[in-house]
Every structure is written in C-alpha cells, then in structure tokens.
Tab-separated table of C-alpha atoms in Angstrom:
chain	number	residue	atom	x	y	z
A	1	MET	CA	32.407	7.276	9.456
A	2	TYR	CA	30.614	10.172	10.376
A	3	VAL	CA	27.435	8.349	10.290
A	4	PHE	CA	28.791	6.554	13.480
A	5	GLN	CA	30.482	9.070	15.118
A	6	PHE	CA	27.721	9.692	17.934
A	7	MET	CA	27.408	5.667	18.785
A	8	ASP	CA	28.893	6.024	22.231
A	9	GLU	CA	27.335	9.274	22.863
A	10	VAL	CA	23.634	8.630	22.455
A	11	ASN	CA	21.924	5.188	22.970
A	12	ILE	CA	18.205	5.793	22.270
A	13	THR	CA	16.258	2.502	22.533
A	14	TYR	CA	12.606	3.898	22.374
A	15	ILE	CA	11.062	6.489	20.052
A	16	THR	CA	8.353	8.864	21.253
A	17	LEU	CA	5.023	9.315	18.628
A	18	ASN	CA	4.404	12.845	18.792
A	19	GLY	CA	1.714	12.730	15.777
A	20	TYR	CA	-1.450	12.438	17.705
A	21	VAL	CA	-3.679	15.345	18.358
A	22	GLU	CA	-6.057	15.721	21.293
A	23	MET	CA	-5.117	12.522	22.879
A	24	ASN	CA	-6.311	12.960	26.391
A	25	ARG	CA	-9.925	14.256	25.129
A	26	LEU	CA	-10.171	11.880	21.810
A	27	LYS	CA	-8.537	8.858	22.675
A	28	TYR	CA	-11.551	6.653	23.034
A	29	LEU	CA	-13.135	7.935	19.938
A	30	TYR	CA	-9.919	7.459	17.944
A	31	PHE	CA	-9.733	3.913	19.419
A	32	THR	CA	-13.431	2.901	18.649
A	33	VAL	CA	-13.379	4.464	15.052
A	34	MET	CA	-9.888	2.673	14.061
A	35	LEU	CA	-11.178	-0.572	15.449
A	36	MET	CA	-14.224	-0.201	13.293
A	37	VAL	CA	-12.512	0.680	10.239
A	38	TYR	CA	-9.914	-2.297	10.707
A	39	ILE	CA	-12.606	-4.767	11.235
A	40	LEU	CA	-14.250	-3.394	8.328
A	41	ILE	CA	-11.227	-3.641	6.311
A	42	PHE	CA	-10.750	-7.340	6.985
A	43	LEU	CA	-14.634	-7.818	6.228
A	44	CYS	CA	-14.763	-6.134	3.243
A	45	ASN	CA	-11.256	-7.551	1.715
A	46	GLY	CA	-11.754	-10.952	2.989
A	47	THR	CA	-15.310	-11.289	1.502
A	48	VAL	CA	-14.089	-10.443	-2.019
A	49	PHE	CA	-10.988	-12.675	-1.600
A	50	TYR	CA	-13.347	-15.547	-0.440
A	51	ILE	CA	-15.573	-15.032	-3.603
A	52	ILE	CA	-12.516	-15.119	-5.858
A	53	CYS	CA	-10.972	-18.261	-4.108
A	54	PHE	CA	-14.597	-19.989	-3.973
A	55	HIS	CA	-15.711	-19.779	-7.430
A	56	LYS	CA	-13.749	-21.742	-10.219
A	57	ASN	CA	-15.017	-19.325	-12.906
A	58	LEU	CA	-12.927	-16.708	-11.266
A	59	HIS	CA	-9.824	-18.631	-11.144
A	60	GLU	CA	-8.254	-16.547	-13.984
A	61	PRO	CA	-5.079	-14.200	-14.004
A	62	MET	CA	-7.020	-10.891	-13.792
A	63	TYR	CA	-9.132	-11.948	-10.533
A	64	ILE	CA	-6.106	-13.933	-8.896
A	65	PHE	CA	-4.071	-10.415	-9.215
A	66	ILE	CA	-7.180	-8.779	-7.425
A	67	ALA	CA	-7.251	-11.374	-4.688
A	68	ALA	CA	-3.397	-10.632	-4.336
A	69	LEU	CA	-4.231	-6.956	-4.062
A	70	LEU	CA	-6.781	-7.569	-1.495
A	71	PHE	CA	-4.739	-9.640	0.391
A	72	ASN	CA	-1.921	-7.210	0.226
A	73	SER	CA	-4.402	-4.553	1.810
A	74	VAL	CA	-5.116	-6.564	4.641
A	75	VAL	CA	-1.293	-7.134	5.500
A	76	TYR	CA	-0.684	-3.327	4.734
A	77	SER	CA	-3.513	-2.684	7.542
A	78	THR	CA	-2.086	-4.971	10.136
A	79	THR	CA	1.217	-3.201	9.795
A	80	ILE	CA	-0.081	-0.122	11.087
A	81	TYR	CA	-3.396	-0.783	12.900
A	82	PRO	CA	-2.535	-3.028	15.874
A	83	LYS	CA	-0.057	-0.851	17.426
A	84	LEU	CA	-2.235	2.370	16.677
A	85	LEU	CA	-4.994	0.734	18.602
A	86	ILE	CA	-2.414	0.196	21.576
A	87	ASP	CA	-1.117	3.676	21.508
A	88	PHE	CA	-4.619	5.178	21.915
A	89	LEU	CA	-5.162	3.020	25.060
A	90	SER	CA	-1.680	4.014	26.285
A	91	GLU	CA	-0.680	6.809	28.399
A	92	ARG	CA	2.930	7.423	26.202
A	93	GLN	CA	2.787	6.641	22.587
A	94	ILE	CA	6.287	4.957	22.476
A	95	ILE	CA	7.656	2.365	20.087
A	96	THR	CA	11.422	0.608	20.345
A	97	TYR	CA	13.903	1.618	17.645
A	98	SER	CA	13.913	-1.993	16.362
A	99	SER	CA	10.180	-2.583	16.180
A	100	CYS	CA	10.193	0.770	14.464
A	101	ILE	CA	12.657	-0.390	11.998
A	102	ILE	CA	10.353	-3.599	11.328
A	103	GLN	CA	7.486	-1.305	10.950
A	104	LEU	CA	8.934	0.557	8.497
A	105	PHE	CA	10.293	-2.636	6.425
A	106	MET	CA	6.604	-3.727	6.197
A	107	PHE	CA	4.839	-0.865	5.321
A	108	TYR	CA	7.434	0.023	2.606
A	109	SER	CA	7.640	-3.189	1.321
A	110	VAL	CA	4.278	-4.230	1.331
A	111	GLY	CA	3.581	-0.554	-0.187
A	112	GLY	CA	6.195	-1.361	-2.945
A	113	THR	CA	4.297	-4.719	-3.721
A	114	GLU	CA	1.015	-2.481	-4.284
A	115	PHE	CA	2.565	-0.677	-7.251
A	116	PHE	CA	4.196	-3.945	-8.417
A	117	LEU	CA	0.503	-5.558	-8.224
A	118	LEU	CA	-1.010	-2.684	-10.346
A	119	ALA	CA	1.592	-2.938	-12.880
A	120	VAL	CA	1.129	-6.691	-13.651
A	121	MET	CA	-2.577	-6.264	-13.410
A	122	ALA	CA	-1.914	-3.667	-16.288
A	123	PHE	CA	0.423	-5.898	-18.403
A	124	ASP	CA	-2.369	-8.776	-17.745
A	125	ARG	CA	-5.425	-6.245	-18.982
A	126	TYR	CA	-3.006	-5.247	-22.148
A	127	VAL	CA	-2.366	-8.958	-23.153
A	128	SER	CA	-6.385	-9.882	-22.738
A	129	ILE	CA	-7.293	-6.499	-24.830
A	130	CYS	CA	-4.932	-6.152	-27.190
A	131	LYS	CA	-3.539	-9.488	-27.864
A	132	PRO	CA	-6.638	-11.677	-27.071
A	133	LEU	CA	-5.642	-14.608	-29.563
A	134	ARG	CA	-2.158	-14.910	-27.185
A	135	TYR	CA	-3.509	-14.556	-23.838
A	136	PRO	CA	-3.683	-18.418	-22.826
A	137	THR	CA	0.166	-18.836	-24.020
A	138	ILE	CA	1.279	-15.543	-22.719
A	139	MET	CA	-0.719	-15.476	-19.078
A	140	ARG	CA	-0.060	-19.194	-18.309
A	141	LYS	CA	-0.197	-20.698	-14.465
A	142	SER	CA	3.585	-20.393	-14.327
A	143	THR	CA	3.854	-16.753	-15.716
A	144	VAL	CA	1.072	-15.762	-13.265
A	145	THR	CA	3.009	-17.605	-10.246
A	146	SER	CA	6.127	-15.777	-11.509
A	147	LEU	CA	4.660	-12.622	-11.549
A	148	LEU	CA	3.241	-12.763	-8.029
A	149	VAL	CA	6.468	-14.099	-6.543
A	150	LEU	CA	8.329	-11.081	-8.410
A	151	ALA	CA	5.689	-8.437	-7.045
A	152	TYR	CA	6.059	-9.819	-3.333
A	153	PHE	CA	10.075	-10.592	-3.318
A	154	VAL	CA	11.806	-7.558	-5.196
A	155	PRO	CA	10.157	-4.822	-3.266
A	156	ALA	CA	11.020	-6.712	0.152
A	157	CYS	CA	14.599	-7.263	-0.893
A	158	HIS	CA	14.842	-3.560	-1.648
A	159	ILE	CA	13.389	-2.409	1.524
A	160	ALA	CA	15.395	-5.024	3.504
A	161	GLY	CA	18.380	-3.390	2.401
A	162	GLU	CA	17.497	0.001	3.180
A	163	ALA	CA	16.435	-1.222	6.681
A	164	ILE	CA	19.613	-2.770	7.600
A	165	LEU	CA	21.286	0.596	6.834
A	166	ILE	CA	18.792	2.543	8.948
A	167	SER	CA	19.410	0.083	11.545
A	168	LYS	CA	23.176	0.909	11.850
A	169	VAL	CA	22.836	4.752	11.907
A	170	GLN	CA	22.872	6.539	15.378
A	171	LEU	CA	20.064	8.544	16.621
A	172	CYS	CA	20.178	11.869	18.023
A	173	HIS	CA	16.509	12.436	18.865
A	174	SER	CA	13.859	10.258	20.035
A	175	GLU	CA	10.572	12.248	18.990
A	176	LEU	CA	9.075	11.450	15.783
A	177	ASP	CA	6.587	13.631	14.610
A	178	GLY	CA	4.082	10.885	13.317
A	179	ILE	CA	1.885	8.406	14.877
A	180	PHE	CA	3.908	5.177	13.033
A	181	CYS	CA	7.457	4.585	11.550
A	182	ASN	CA	7.729	5.841	8.020
A	183	ASN	CA	10.099	8.123	6.429
A	184	GLY	CA	10.177	10.549	9.261
A	185	ILE	CA	12.643	8.367	10.927
A	186	PHE	CA	15.220	10.250	8.742
A	187	THR	CA	14.768	13.175	10.733
A	188	LEU	CA	15.909	11.422	14.066
A	189	HIS	CA	19.518	10.776	12.390
A	190	CYS	CA	22.547	12.334	13.719
A	191	VAL	CA	23.924	12.971	10.270
A	192	LYS	CA	22.226	12.336	6.929
A	193	SER	CA	23.704	9.036	5.392
A	194	ARG	CA	24.681	9.488	1.635
A	195	ALA	CA	24.409	5.853	1.260
A	196	LEU	CA	20.677	5.699	2.488
A	197	THR	CA	19.912	8.996	0.314
A	198	ILE	CA	21.237	7.081	-2.875
A	199	PHE	CA	19.315	3.728	-1.760
A	200	GLY	CA	16.237	5.696	-1.176
A	201	ILE	CA	16.338	7.315	-4.406
A	202	PHE	CA	16.878	4.162	-6.295
A	203	SER	CA	14.389	2.395	-4.105
A	204	LEU	CA	11.664	5.136	-5.281
A	205	LEU	CA	12.551	4.923	-8.655
A	206	ASP	CA	12.399	0.926	-9.001
A	207	LEU	CA	9.495	0.411	-6.828
A	208	VAL	CA	7.248	3.275	-7.618
A	209	MET	CA	8.417	5.248	-10.716
A	210	LEU	CA	8.979	2.431	-12.960
A	211	PRO	CA	5.690	0.311	-12.043
A	212	VAL	CA	3.724	3.592	-12.591
A	213	LEU	CA	5.152	4.578	-15.690
A	214	PHE	CA	4.882	1.070	-17.154
A	215	THR	CA	1.243	1.100	-15.857
A	216	ILE	CA	0.314	4.413	-17.451
A	217	PHE	CA	2.176	3.763	-20.678
A	218	THR	CA	0.065	0.094	-20.736
A	219	TYR	CA	-3.311	1.957	-20.065
A	220	THR	CA	-2.329	4.734	-22.798
A	221	LYS	CA	-1.907	1.827	-25.106
A	222	ILE	CA	-4.904	0.075	-24.329
A	223	LEU	CA	-7.085	3.364	-24.676
A	224	ILE	CA	-5.466	4.194	-28.202
A	225	ILE	CA	-6.400	0.758	-29.374
A	226	SER	CA	-9.809	0.977	-27.709
A	227	TYR	CA	-10.772	4.197	-29.655
A	228	LYS	CA	-10.076	2.402	-33.014
A	229	ASN	CA	-12.481	-0.420	-32.163
A	230	SER	CA	-16.341	-0.720	-31.681
A	231	LYS	CA	-18.500	0.883	-28.665
A	232	ALA	CA	-18.608	-2.788	-26.868
A	233	PHE	CA	-14.990	-3.186	-27.039
A	234	ARG	CA	-14.398	0.355	-25.462
A	235	ARG	CA	-16.906	-0.492	-22.828
A	236	LYS	CA	-15.131	-3.825	-21.974
A	237	ALA	CA	-12.115	-2.250	-21.919
A	238	ALA	CA	-13.360	0.427	-19.531
A	239	GLU	CA	-15.167	-1.878	-17.161
A	240	THR	CA	-11.805	-3.739	-16.360
A	241	CYS	CA	-9.218	-0.955	-16.629
A	242	VAL	CA	-11.140	1.735	-14.977
A	243	PRO	CA	-10.855	0.062	-11.318
A	244	HIS	CA	-7.214	-0.308	-11.738
A	245	LEU	CA	-6.518	3.257	-12.751
A	246	LEU	CA	-8.630	4.612	-9.968
A	247	VAL	CA	-6.925	2.399	-7.461
A	248	LEU	CA	-3.253	3.830	-9.090
A	249	ILE	CA	-4.423	7.174	-8.818
A	250	SER	CA	-5.589	6.966	-5.238
A	251	PHE	CA	-2.451	4.782	-4.046
A	252	SER	CA	-0.087	7.179	-5.818
A	253	TYR	CA	-1.494	10.481	-4.194
A	254	LEU	CA	-0.886	9.016	-0.538
A	255	SER	CA	2.473	7.492	-1.555
A	256	THR	CA	3.521	11.045	-2.663
A	257	TYR	CA	2.462	12.588	0.497
A	258	ASP	CA	4.149	9.872	2.517
A	259	VAL	CA	7.480	10.048	0.462
A	260	VAL	CA	7.780	13.724	-0.166
A	261	ILE	CA	6.075	15.642	2.892
A	262	ALA	CA	6.616	13.226	5.905
A	263	ARG	CA	10.640	13.343	5.223
A	264	VAL	CA	10.884	16.996	4.771
A	265	GLU	CA	11.512	18.928	8.018
A	266	SER	CA	8.844	21.860	7.795
A	267	ASP	CA	6.084	23.757	9.775
A	268	PHE	CA	3.396	21.726	8.495
A	269	PRO	CA	0.636	22.045	10.957
A	270	LYS	CA	0.497	19.070	13.309
A	271	PRO	CA	-3.470	18.562	12.830
A	272	ALA	CA	-2.958	18.546	8.989
A	273	ARG	CA	-0.185	16.359	9.055
A	274	PHE	CA	-2.068	13.990	11.544
A	275	VAL	CA	-5.266	14.013	9.070
A	276	MET	CA	-3.130	13.541	5.740
A	277	THR	CA	-1.219	10.483	7.765
A	278	LEU	CA	-4.493	8.834	8.634
A	279	GLN	CA	-5.497	8.595	4.942
A	280	ILE	CA	-2.488	6.699	4.344
A	281	PHE	CA	-4.158	3.798	5.983
A	282	LEU	CA	-7.898	4.839	5.908
A	283	TYR	CA	-8.619	5.133	2.347
A	284	GLN	CA	-6.929	2.790	0.404
A	285	PRO	CA	-7.472	-0.780	1.995
A	286	LEU	CA	-11.401	0.158	2.096
A	287	PHE	CA	-10.804	1.352	-1.283
A	288	ASN	CA	-9.744	-1.757	-2.989
A	289	PRO	CA	-12.803	-4.037	-2.186
A	290	PHE	CA	-15.568	-1.487	-2.938
A	291	ILE	CA	-13.972	-0.873	-6.449
A	292	TYR	CA	-13.472	-4.297	-7.452
A	293	GLY	CA	-16.627	-5.587	-5.474
A	294	LEU	CA	-18.757	-2.884	-7.381
A	295	LYS	CA	-16.933	-2.243	-10.647
A	296	MET	CA	-16.051	-5.607	-11.848
A	297	LYS	CA	-19.334	-7.470	-13.368
A	298	GLU	CA	-18.205	-11.014	-12.219
A	299	ILE	CA	-17.301	-10.128	-8.772
A	300	SER	CA	-20.173	-7.995	-8.398
A	301	LYS	CA	-22.711	-10.763	-9.915
A	302	HIS	CA	-21.354	-13.163	-6.891
A	303	LEU	CA	-21.244	-10.409	-4.217
A	304	LYS	CA	-25.137	-9.932	-4.880
A	305	LYS	CA	-25.759	-13.328	-4.495
A	306	LEU	CA	-23.547	-13.768	-1.260
A	307	LEU	CA	-25.800	-10.966	0.331
A	308	SER	CA	-29.017	-12.033	-0.733
A	309	PHE	CA	-28.250	-15.547	0.694
A	310	SER	CA	-26.982	-14.090	3.819
A	311	THR	CA	-30.379	-11.909	4.526
A	312	ILE	CA	-32.658	-15.274	3.892
C-alpha cells in the first residue's frame, strides 16, 4: 500500500543520468574511446568464438562453455555501449523509465549467466581432471545443452521477477547518479519496497553467492587432488583452471562494487564513481578473450595460425 501512495502525485517518465564527468569538454574523446573499445570487444570475442566454432577438435564441453562465455560478453557489452555512445553525443543524458528497466534486466540477467557459466566450467574441469574415466559419460551433449540452458534461463527468470516489481514502484526522483541503469535505480523510489529487498537478497544469494561458492569449492578439490599427483598432472590442471579463476576473481570484484557501492546512497566522489562504473563493462568483455586466447593451448595454437595467415 505504501509503495503506491505517490502514484497519483508523481508521474516520472524520463530519468536523467547524472554520472558523467566533464561531458562538455570530453564528450568526443569519450565517444571515440568507447567506440573503439566496443569494436575491439566484438573483434576479440568474435575471433575466439569463430575459432572454437570452426575447428572440430575444439567441439568439446570445455571450449563450448568458453564460446558461450565469450558470446555472453558481447551481449553484456551490447546492453551498455550503444546507449552510452548515444549519450556522449546528446545534449541531455536521459532514458525512459521503461527502457531503464529493460537495460537493468539485461545487464543483471547476463551478469548472472556469467557466474553460472563459470560454475559450469568449474564442474567440467572437476570431472575432466578428477574423474577422467567417467568424463565421456557425465559430460554428454545432452548434459552440456542442459547446463547451458540453465545458465541462461535461471538468471533471466530471477531478474525478470525483480524487474516486474521495480516497474510497479513509483518514483519520487528523476536523477540517477550513474551512467546506465543498475542498482542505483532503487535510490529513486518513493518508498523502499520490502518485497524488492527480499527478492534482491534472494537473487544475490542464488545468482552470485552460490555459483561463486560452488566454483571455489570445486577448484579447491581440484587443487587438493593435483597436489597429490605428478608435476605433469599439476601443470595440466593449472593450464585449464587458472584462466577460469582469473575471470572469476575479476568479475566478482566488479560485481561487488556494483551490488554494494552503487546501491548505497553516500558521498562517494562523482569522478571516482564514474571511473569505477566504467570498469564494470570495460575490463571484463576484453579480459575474457585475451585470457582464453592466450592461456588455453589449443585456442592459442589456432589463433596464431589465423593471425599468421591473415598477415600473408
């Protein structure tokens, strides 16, 4: 009842994005840099994705999950960059409330998928390294397909429910201290919704904490088993597990900022907030293809052949 009490008094259709710094002076520089980064994200992720799809010897669960992760990086970037590029060249940085909710839904559902994919990849590595004889029977095509469907479907359902609740909450403010629609949207609500808070905590536990804990537990098991085996076994485990752990640490760090800091109303300096927000969608989409393209032996081998062929 209290959530909707302002519905007849306030009717906010557009939200102003106030998180930009020095827009009048640096907007063309921002636009050029972000456009180049966006193109680079497409090229880097697309190249490794093409290598995995094109070469049959890479049609294994581990590489299929990597391809899904790279595809997810492109979708993740596309939820932010097009609107960002438009804002850089616009006199006013605004977005409709409905578009804001759609952007929030896409951003967090794809982000949840990232954590699920990393957990799935950890499970795949555990079976491959710790139960090699049972690997073909456990990681069948049907299993891989089911895991991929769950990785995309579960986060989307979670965030869809939260997005529907957000759309029904009335706004009392129209100025968002950010450059895209994320958790900061809760600071615009007239009254804090208990249902949304509970739903948000449940989503955080289900989409982030559980996959992260499962991934850490799985890699701990792998490290314990690897420690008891030969150097060659430990080297093989390190080659496949280290890239996944680097990606998990990087994405967890950025997600922690977005979930905790971005939602807290504080005197966090605007330039610092701007820089930290940029990191959320700058590093990770570029980080993934470089990590997997350089650290995974089979992908690196095909990548070198592709680059040498293109220079002829």
